[in-house]
PDB file of C-alpha atoms in Angstrom:
ATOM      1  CA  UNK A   8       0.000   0.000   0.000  1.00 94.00           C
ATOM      2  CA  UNK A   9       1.059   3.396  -0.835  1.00 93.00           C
ATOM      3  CA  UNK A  10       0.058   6.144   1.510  1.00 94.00           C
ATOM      4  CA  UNK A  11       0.957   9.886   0.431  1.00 92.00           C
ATOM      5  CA  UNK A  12       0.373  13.076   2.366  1.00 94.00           C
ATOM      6  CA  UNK A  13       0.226  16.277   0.164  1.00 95.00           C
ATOM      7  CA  UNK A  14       1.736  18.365   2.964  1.00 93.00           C
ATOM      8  CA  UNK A  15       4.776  16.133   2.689  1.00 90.00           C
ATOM      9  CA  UNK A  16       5.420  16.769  -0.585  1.00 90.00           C
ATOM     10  CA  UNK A  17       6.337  20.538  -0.656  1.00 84.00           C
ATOM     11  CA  UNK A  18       9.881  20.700  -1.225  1.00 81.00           C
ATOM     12  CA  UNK A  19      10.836  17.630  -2.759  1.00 88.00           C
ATOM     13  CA  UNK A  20      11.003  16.677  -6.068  1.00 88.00           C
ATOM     14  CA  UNK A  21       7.473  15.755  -6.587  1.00 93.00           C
ATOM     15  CA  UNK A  22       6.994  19.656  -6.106  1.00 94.00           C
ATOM     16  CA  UNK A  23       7.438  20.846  -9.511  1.00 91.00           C
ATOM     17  CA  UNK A  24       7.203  24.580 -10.678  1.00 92.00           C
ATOM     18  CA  UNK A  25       6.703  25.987 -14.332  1.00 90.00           C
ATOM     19  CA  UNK A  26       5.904  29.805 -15.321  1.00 93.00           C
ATOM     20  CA  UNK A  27       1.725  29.361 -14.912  1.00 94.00           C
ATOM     21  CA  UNK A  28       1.082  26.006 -12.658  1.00 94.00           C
ATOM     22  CA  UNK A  29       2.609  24.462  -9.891  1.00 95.00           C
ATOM     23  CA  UNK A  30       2.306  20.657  -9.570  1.00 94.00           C
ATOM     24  CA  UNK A  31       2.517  18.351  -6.789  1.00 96.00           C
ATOM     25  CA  UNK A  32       2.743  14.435  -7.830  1.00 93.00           C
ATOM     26  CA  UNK A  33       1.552  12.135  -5.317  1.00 96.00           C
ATOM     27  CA  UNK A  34       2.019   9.012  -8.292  1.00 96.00           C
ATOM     28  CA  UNK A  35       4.295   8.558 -10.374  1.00 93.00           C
ATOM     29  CA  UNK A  36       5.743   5.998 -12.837  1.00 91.00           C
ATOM     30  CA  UNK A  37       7.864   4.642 -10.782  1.00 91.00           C
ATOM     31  CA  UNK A  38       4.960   4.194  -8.118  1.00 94.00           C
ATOM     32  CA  UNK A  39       3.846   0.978 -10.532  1.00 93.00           C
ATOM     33  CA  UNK A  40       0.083   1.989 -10.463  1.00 94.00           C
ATOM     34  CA  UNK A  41      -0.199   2.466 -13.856  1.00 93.00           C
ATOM     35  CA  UNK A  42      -0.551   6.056 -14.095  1.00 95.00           C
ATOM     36  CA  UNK A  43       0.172   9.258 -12.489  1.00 94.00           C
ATOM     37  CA  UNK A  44      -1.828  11.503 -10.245  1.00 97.00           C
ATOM     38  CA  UNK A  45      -1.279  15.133  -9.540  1.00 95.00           C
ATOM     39  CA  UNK A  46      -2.674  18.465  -7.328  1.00 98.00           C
ATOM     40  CA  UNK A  47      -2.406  20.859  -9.852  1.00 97.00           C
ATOM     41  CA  UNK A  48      -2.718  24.538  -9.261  1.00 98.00           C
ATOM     42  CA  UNK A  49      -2.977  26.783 -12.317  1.00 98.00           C
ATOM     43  CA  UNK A  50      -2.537  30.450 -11.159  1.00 98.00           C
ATOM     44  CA  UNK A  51      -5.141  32.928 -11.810  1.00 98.00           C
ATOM     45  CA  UNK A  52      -4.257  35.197 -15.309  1.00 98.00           C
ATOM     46  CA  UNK A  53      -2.339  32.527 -16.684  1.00 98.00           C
ATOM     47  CA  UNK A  54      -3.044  30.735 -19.975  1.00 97.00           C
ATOM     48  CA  UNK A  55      -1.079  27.642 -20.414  1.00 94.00           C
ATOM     49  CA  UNK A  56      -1.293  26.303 -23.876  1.00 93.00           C
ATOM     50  CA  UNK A  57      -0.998  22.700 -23.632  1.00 89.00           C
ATOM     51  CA  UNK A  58      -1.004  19.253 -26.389  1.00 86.00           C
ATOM     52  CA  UNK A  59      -0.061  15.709 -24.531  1.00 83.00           C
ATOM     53  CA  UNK A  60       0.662  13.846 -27.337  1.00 81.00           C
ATOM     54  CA  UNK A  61       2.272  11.758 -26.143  1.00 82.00           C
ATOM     55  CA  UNK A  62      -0.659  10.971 -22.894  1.00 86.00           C
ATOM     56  CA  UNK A  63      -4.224  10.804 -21.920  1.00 93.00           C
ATOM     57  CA  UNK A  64      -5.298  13.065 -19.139  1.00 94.00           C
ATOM     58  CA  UNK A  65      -8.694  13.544 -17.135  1.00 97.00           C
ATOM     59  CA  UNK A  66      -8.533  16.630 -15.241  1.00 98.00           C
ATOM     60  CA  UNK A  67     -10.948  17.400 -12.202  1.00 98.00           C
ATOM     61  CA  UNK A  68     -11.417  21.431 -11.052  1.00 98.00           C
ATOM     62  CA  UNK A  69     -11.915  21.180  -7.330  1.00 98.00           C
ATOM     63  CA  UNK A  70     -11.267  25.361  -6.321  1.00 98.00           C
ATOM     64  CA  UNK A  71     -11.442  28.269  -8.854  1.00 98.00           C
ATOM     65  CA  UNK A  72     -12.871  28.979 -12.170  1.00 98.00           C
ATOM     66  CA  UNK A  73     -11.318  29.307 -15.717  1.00 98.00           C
ATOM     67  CA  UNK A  74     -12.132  28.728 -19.377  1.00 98.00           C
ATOM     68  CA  UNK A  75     -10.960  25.552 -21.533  1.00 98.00           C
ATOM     69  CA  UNK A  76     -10.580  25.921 -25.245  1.00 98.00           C
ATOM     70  CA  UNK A  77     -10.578  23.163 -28.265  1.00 96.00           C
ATOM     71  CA  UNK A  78      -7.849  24.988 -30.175  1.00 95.00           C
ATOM     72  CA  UNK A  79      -9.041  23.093 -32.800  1.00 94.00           C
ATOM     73  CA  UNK A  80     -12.401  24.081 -32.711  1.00 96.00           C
ATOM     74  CA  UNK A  81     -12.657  27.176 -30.497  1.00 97.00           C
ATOM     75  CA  UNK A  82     -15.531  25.478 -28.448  1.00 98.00           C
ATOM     76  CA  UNK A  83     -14.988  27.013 -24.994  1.00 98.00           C
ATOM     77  CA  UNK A  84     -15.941  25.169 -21.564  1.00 98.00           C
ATOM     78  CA  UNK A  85     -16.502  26.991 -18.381  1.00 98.00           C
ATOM     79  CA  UNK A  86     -14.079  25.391 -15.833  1.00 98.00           C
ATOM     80  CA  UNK A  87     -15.998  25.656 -12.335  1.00 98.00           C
ATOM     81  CA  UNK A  88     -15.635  23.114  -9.092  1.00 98.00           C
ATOM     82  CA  UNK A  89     -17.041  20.205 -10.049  1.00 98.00           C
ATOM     83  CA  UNK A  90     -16.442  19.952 -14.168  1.00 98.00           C
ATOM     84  CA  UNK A  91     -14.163  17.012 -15.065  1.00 98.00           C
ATOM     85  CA  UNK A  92     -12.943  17.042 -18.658  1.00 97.00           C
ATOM     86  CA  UNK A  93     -10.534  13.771 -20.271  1.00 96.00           C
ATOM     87  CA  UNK A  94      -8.382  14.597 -23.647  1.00 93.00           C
ATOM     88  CA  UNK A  95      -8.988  11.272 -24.855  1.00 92.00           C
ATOM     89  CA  UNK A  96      -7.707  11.925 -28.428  1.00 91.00           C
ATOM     90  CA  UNK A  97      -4.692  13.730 -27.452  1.00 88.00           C
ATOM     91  CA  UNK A  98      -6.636  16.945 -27.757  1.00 91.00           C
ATOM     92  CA  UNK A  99      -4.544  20.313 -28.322  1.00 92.00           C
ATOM     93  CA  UNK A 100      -5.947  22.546 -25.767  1.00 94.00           C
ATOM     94  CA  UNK A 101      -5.724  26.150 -23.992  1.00 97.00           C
ATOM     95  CA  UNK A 102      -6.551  26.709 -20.393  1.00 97.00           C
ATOM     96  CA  UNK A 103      -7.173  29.934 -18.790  1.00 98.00           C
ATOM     97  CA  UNK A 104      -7.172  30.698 -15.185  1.00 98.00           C
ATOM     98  CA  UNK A 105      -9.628  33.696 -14.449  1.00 98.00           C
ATOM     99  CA  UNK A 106      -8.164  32.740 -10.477  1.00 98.00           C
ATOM    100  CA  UNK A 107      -6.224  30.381  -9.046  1.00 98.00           C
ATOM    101  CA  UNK A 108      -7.627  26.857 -10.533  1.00 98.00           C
ATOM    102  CA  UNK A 109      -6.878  23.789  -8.629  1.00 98.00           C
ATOM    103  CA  UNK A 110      -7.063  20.270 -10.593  1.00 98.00           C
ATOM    104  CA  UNK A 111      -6.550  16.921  -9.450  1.00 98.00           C
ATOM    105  CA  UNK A 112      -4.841  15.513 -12.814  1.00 97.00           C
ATOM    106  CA  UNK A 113      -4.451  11.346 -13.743  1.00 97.00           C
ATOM    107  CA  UNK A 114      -2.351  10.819 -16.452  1.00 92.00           C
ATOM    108  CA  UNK A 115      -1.662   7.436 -18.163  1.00 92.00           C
ATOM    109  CA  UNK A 116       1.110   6.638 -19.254  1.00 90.00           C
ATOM    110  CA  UNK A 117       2.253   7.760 -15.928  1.00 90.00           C
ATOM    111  CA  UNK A 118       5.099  10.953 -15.488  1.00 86.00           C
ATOM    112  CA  UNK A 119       8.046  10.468 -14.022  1.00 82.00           C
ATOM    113  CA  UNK A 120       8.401  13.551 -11.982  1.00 77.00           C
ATOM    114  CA  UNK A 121      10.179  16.617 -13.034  1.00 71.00           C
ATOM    115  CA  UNK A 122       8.794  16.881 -16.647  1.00 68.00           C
ATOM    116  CA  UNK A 123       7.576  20.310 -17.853  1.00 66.00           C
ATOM    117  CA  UNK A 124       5.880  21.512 -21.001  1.00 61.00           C
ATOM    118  CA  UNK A 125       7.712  21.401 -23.959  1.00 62.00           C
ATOM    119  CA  UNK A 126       7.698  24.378 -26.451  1.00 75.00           C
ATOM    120  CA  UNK A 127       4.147  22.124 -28.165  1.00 69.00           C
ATOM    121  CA  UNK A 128       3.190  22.114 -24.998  1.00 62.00           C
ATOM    122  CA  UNK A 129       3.954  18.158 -24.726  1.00 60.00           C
ATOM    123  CA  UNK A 130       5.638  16.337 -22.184  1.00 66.00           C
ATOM    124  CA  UNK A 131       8.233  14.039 -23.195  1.00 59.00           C
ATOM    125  CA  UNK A 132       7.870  10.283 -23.164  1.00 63.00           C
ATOM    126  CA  UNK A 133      10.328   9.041 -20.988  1.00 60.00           C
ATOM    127  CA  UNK A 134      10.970   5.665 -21.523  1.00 61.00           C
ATOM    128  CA  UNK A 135       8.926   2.415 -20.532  1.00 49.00           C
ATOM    129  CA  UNK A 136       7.299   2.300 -16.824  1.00 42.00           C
ATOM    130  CA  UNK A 137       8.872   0.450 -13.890  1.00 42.00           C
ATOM    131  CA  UNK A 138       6.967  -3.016 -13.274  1.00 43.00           C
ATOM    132  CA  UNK A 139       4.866  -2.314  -9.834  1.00 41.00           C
ATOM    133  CA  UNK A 140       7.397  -3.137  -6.801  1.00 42.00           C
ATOM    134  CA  UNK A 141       7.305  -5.925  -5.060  1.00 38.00           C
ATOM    135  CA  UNK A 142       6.414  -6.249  -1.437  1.00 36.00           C
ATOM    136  CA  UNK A 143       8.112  -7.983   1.245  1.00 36.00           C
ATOM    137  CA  UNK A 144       5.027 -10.506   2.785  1.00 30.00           C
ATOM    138  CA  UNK A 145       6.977 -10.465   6.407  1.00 36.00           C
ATOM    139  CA  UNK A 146       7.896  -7.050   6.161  1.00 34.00           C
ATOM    140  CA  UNK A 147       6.799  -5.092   9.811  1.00 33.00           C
ATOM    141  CA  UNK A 148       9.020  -1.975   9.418  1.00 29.00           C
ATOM    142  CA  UNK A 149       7.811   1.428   7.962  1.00 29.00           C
ATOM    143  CA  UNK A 150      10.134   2.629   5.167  1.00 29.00           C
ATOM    144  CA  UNK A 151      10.007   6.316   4.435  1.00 31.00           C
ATOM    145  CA  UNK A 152      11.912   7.309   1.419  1.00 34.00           C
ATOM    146  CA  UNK A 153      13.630  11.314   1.275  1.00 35.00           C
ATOM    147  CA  UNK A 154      10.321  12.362  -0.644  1.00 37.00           C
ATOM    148  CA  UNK A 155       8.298  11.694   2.288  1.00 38.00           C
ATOM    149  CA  UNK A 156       6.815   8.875   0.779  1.00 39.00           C
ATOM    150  CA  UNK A 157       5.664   6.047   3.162  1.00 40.00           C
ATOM    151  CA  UNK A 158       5.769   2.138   2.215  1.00 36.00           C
ATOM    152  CA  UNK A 159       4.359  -0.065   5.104  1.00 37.00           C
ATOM    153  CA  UNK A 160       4.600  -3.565   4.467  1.00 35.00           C
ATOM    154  CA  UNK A 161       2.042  -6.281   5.858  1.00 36.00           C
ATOM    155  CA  UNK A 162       2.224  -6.741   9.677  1.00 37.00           C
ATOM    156  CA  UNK A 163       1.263 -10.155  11.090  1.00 33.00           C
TER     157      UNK A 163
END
């Protein structure tokens, strides 16, 4: 089981900073789930243009309001609490903070961590993802890496 506090993740290199968002990653590739999961906030003015081709997302607004634009097709959403919109066709996309926009963001494949838009607003595809780790069935002992990630293995 993987447990995960966001307050313990300020400061480490799941924190990750860019020019309009700040993103804290409480899964990542090497995690083995699959996917990744992040706590997104999008600060309020910005507009981050943004095309993962090379990853599905499904993004959930929990605090703030902002607009979403197909760039394709110009069709703008209203981004409120509550709205959850997935670019399931590796959709090329603008998003527009009116204020400070939090988003809880799954991505699949998963990141690995420190990855930042590139100039298409991608990120990169970095490489295959880890199998999921293996567990130690005996293990009593709390393991807590320098990320302030904790592992606790099955007690008897």
């Amino acid at each position: 089981m993987l447990v995960t506090r966001l307050a313990d993740i300020g400061a480490s290199d799941r924190d990750v900073h860019a020019p309009t968002f700040r993103s804290r990653r409480l899964l990542l590739a090497q995690d083995g789930m699959g996917f990744s999961f992040h706590d997104t906030i999008l600060y309020a003015g910005s507009v981050t243009p943004m095309w993962y081709r090379n990853h599905l997302e499904a993004v959930y607004c929990i605090d703030g309001e902002g607009e979403l634009e197909e760039t394709e097709t110009g069709v703008i959403h209203q981004i409120t609490p509550g709205t959850l919109y997935a670019l399931d066709k590796h959709d090329r996309h603008e998003l527009r903070a009116k204020t400070d926009l939090r988003m809880i963001c799954v991505f699949n494949p998963p990141l690995w961590g420190g990855e930042v838009h590139e100039e298409d607003g991608s990120y990169p595809l970095l490489g295959a993802p880890p199998t999921r780790p293996t567990h130690d069935r005996n293990a009593k002992s709390v393991v807590t890496g320098g990320n302030g990630r904790n592992r606790k293995g099955p007690k008897d």
